[in-house]
Short mmCIF file of C-alpha atoms in Angstrom, two decimals:
data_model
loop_
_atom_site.label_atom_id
_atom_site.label_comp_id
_atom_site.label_asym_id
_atom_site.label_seq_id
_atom_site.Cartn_x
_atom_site.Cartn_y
_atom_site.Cartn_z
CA UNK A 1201 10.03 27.42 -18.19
CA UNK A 1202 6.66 29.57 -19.07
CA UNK A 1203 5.96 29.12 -15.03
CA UNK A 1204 9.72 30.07 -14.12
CA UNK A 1205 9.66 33.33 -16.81
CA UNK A 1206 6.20 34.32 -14.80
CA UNK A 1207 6.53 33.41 -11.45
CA UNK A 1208 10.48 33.92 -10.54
CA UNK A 1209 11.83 36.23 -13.12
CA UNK A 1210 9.78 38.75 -14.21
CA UNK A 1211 8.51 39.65 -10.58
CA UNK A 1212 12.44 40.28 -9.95
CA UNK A 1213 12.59 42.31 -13.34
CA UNK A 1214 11.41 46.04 -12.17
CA UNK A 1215 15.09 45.19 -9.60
CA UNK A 1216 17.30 44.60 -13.07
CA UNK A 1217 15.74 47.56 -14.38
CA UNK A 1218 16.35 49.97 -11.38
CA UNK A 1219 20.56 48.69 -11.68
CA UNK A 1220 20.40 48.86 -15.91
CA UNK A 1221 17.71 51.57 -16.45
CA UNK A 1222 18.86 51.27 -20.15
CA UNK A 1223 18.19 47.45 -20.21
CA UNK A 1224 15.39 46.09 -22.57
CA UNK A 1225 14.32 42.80 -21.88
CA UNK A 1226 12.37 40.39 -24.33
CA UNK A 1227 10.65 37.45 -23.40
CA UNK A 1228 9.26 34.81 -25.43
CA UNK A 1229 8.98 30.85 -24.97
CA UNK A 1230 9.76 27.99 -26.77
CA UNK A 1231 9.06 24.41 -25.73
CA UNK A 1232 12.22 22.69 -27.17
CA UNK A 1233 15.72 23.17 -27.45
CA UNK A 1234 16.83 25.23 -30.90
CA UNK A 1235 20.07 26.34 -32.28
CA UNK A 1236 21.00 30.36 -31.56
CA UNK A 1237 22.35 30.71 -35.36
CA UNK A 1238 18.38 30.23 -36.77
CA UNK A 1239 17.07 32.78 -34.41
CA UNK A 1240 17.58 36.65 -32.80
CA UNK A 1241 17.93 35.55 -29.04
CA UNK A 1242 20.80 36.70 -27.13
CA UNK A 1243 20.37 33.73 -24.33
CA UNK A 1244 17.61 30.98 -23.05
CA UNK A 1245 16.38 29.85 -20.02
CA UNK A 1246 16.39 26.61 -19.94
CA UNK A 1247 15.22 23.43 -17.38
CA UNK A 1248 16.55 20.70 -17.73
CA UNK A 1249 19.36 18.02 -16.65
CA UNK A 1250 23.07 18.04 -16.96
CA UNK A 1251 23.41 16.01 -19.90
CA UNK A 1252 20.40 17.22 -21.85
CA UNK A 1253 22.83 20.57 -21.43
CA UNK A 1254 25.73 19.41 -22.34
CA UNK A 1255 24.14 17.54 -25.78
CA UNK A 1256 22.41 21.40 -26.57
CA UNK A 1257 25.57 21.91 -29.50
CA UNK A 1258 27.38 24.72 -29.29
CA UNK A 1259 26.07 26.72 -26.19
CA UNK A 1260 27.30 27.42 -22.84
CA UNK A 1261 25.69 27.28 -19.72
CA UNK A 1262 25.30 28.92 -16.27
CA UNK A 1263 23.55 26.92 -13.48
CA UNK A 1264 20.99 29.23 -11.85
CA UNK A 1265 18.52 27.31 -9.27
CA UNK A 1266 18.50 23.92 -8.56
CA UNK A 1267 15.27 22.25 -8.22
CA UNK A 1268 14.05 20.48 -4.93
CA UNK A 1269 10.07 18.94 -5.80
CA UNK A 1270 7.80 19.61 -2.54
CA UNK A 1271 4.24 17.83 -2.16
CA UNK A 1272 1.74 20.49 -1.50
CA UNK A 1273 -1.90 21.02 -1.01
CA UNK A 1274 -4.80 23.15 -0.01
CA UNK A 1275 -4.32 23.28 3.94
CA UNK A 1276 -7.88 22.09 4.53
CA UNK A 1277 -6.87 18.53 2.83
CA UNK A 1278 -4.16 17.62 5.68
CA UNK A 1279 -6.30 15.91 8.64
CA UNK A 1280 -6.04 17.80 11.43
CA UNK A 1281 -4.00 20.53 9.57
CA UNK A 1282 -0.62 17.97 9.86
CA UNK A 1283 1.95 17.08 7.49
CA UNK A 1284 1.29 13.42 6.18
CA UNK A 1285 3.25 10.26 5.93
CA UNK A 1286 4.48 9.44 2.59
CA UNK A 1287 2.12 6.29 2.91
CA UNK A 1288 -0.70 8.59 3.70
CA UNK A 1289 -0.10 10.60 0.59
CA UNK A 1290 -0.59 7.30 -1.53
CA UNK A 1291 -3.89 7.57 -0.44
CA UNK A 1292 -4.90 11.22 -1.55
CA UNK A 1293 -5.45 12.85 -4.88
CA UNK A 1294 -2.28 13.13 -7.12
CA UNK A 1295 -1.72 15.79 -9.62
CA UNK A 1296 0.32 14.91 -12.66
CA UNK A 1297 2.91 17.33 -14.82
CA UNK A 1298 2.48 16.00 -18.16
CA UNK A 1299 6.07 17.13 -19.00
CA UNK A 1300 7.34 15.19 -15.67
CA UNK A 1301 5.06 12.07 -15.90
CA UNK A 1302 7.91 10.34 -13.75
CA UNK A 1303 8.02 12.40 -10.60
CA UNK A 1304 5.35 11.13 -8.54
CA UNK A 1305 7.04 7.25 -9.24
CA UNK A 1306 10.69 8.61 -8.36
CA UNK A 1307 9.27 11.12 -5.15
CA UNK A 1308 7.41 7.71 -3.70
CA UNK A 1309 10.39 5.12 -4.52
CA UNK A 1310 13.03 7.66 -3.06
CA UNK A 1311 10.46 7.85 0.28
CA UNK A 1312 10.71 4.04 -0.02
CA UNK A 1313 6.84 3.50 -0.68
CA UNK A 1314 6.07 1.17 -3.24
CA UNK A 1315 2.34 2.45 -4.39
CA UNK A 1316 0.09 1.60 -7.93
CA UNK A 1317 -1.09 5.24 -7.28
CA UNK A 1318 2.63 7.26 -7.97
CA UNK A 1319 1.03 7.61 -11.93
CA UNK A 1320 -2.77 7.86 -11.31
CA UNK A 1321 -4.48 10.97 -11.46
CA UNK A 1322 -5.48 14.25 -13.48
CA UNK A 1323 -2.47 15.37 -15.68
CA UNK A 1324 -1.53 19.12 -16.64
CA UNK A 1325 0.74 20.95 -18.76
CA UNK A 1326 2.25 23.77 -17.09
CA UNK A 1327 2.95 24.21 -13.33
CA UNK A 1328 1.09 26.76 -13.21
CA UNK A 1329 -2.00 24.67 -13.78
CA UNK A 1330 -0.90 22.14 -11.91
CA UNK A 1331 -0.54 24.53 -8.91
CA UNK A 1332 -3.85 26.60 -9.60
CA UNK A 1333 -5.12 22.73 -9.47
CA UNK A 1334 -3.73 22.60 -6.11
CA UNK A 1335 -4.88 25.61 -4.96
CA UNK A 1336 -8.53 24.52 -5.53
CA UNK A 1337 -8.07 21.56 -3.57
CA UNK A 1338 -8.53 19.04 -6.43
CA UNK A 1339 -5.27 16.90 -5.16
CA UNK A 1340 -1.66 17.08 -4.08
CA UNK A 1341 0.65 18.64 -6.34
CA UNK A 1342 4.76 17.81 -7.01
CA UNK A 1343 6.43 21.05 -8.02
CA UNK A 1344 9.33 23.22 -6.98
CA UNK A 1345 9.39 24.99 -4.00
CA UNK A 1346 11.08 27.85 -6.02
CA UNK A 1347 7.67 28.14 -7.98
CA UNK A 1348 5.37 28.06 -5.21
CA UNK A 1349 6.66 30.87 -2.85
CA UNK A 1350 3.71 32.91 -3.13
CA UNK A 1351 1.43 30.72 -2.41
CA UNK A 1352 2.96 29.20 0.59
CA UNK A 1353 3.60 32.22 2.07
CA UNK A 1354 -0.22 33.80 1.74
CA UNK A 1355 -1.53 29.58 2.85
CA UNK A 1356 -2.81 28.74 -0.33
CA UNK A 1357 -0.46 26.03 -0.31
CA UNK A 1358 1.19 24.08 2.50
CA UNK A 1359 3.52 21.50 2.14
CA UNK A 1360 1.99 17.99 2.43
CA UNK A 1361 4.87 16.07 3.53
CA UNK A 1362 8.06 16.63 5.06
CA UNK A 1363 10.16 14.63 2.47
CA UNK A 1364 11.11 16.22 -0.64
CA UNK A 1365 12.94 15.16 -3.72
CA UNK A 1366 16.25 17.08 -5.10
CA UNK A 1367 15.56 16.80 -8.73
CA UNK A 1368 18.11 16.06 -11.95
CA UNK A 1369 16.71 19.27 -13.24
CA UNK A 1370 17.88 22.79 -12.46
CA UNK A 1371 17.54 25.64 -14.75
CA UNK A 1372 20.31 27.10 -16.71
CA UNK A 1373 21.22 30.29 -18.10
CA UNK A 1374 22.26 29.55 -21.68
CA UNK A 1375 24.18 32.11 -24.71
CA UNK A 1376 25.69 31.08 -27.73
CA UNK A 1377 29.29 29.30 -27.39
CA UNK A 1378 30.81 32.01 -30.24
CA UNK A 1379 29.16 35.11 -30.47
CA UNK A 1380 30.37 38.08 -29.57
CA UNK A 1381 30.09 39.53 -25.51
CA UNK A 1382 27.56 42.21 -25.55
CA UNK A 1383 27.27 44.34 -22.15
CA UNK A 1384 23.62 44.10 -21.48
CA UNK A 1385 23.56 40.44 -21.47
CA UNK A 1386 27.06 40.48 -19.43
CA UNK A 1387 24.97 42.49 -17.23
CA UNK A 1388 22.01 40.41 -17.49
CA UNK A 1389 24.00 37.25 -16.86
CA UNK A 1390 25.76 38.82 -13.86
CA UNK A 1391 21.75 40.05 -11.91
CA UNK A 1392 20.22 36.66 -12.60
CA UNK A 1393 23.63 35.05 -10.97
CA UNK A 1394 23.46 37.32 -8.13
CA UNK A 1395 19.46 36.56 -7.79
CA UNK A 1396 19.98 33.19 -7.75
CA UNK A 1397 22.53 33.12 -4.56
CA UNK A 1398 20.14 35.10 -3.13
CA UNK A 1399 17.03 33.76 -4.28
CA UNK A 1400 14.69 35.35 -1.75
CA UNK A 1401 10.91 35.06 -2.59
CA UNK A 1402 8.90 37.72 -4.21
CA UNK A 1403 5.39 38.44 -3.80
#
């Protein structure tokens, strides 16, 4: 979520403010899931799956961007500048999301490859290391395309392979279940719906 606030929603931001000039929006972070009634925030962004939604107690939620995984990589790694085979990709550096340690495994089994390599390799925190990683040519990295638009649009990045996995996760807009509507964040809620359906890249 760090890498979502930083690379998709606060480069659309300065757009929110030109509609709501009177709009002031706070940002901070928090790693887990935590009940509204201990703290001051209006709403959440949150990744995660359906169910680990609907078990967040006494919330509701509005589905913003699903999440499709892409392999990517410095373009001077692909051989001859060509997307790989799946089985070829076995063979190269893999970077690891520490907070997705399954993704490589379930990217190679839905490819139908069975390789001992889908958990090997360097593991990082935050996408945003992950793709910096990537970016320096230290491996291939498995992160969502919605993340990466910058990159692959100046070449930092290419995509690797042609396959890509549809994730469980997508990330949700989330506000108390009973507190009472305040405009700004029925105006907020209403620009990040809209940005979504559109969800053209900025940068």
């Amino acid at each position: 979520v760090p890498t979502f606030a930083s690379r998709w929603l606060i480069p659309r931001l300065p757009g929110l403010l030109r509609e709501h000039p009177q709009l002031v929006v706070h940002i901070e972070t928090r790693t887990r899931p935590f009940l509204f009634a201990d703290t001051d925030f209006d709403a959440a962004l949150y990744a995660g799956t359906p169910q680990q939604i609907r078990d967040w107690a006494g919330t509701r939620s509005t589905l913003l961007v699903q999440e499709d995984l892409v392999p990517v990589c410095a373009p001077h790694l692909l051989p001859n500048g060509q997307m790989q085979t799946p089985e070829a990709l076995a063979d190269m550096p893999l970077l690891q999301q520490s907070t997705r340690p399954e993704a490589w495994r379930q990217w190679f089994q839905r490819a139908g490859v069975a390789t001992p390599s889908a958990l090997a390799g360097p593991r990082y925190e935050l996408f945003s290391m992950t793709v910096a990683a990537a970016v320096h040519a230290m491996g291939v990295a498995l992160v969502p395309r919605l993340l990466i638009a910058h990159e692959l649009a100046s070449g930092q990045l290419v995509q690797a392979c042609a396959h890509a996995l549809i994730a469980e996760r997508a990330y949700y807009l989330v506000t108390p279940e009973h507190r009472d509507g305040k405009p700004a964040l029925e105006a907020l809620q209403a620009w990040l719906v809209q940005q979504a359906a559109t969800d053209n890249p900025v940068g």
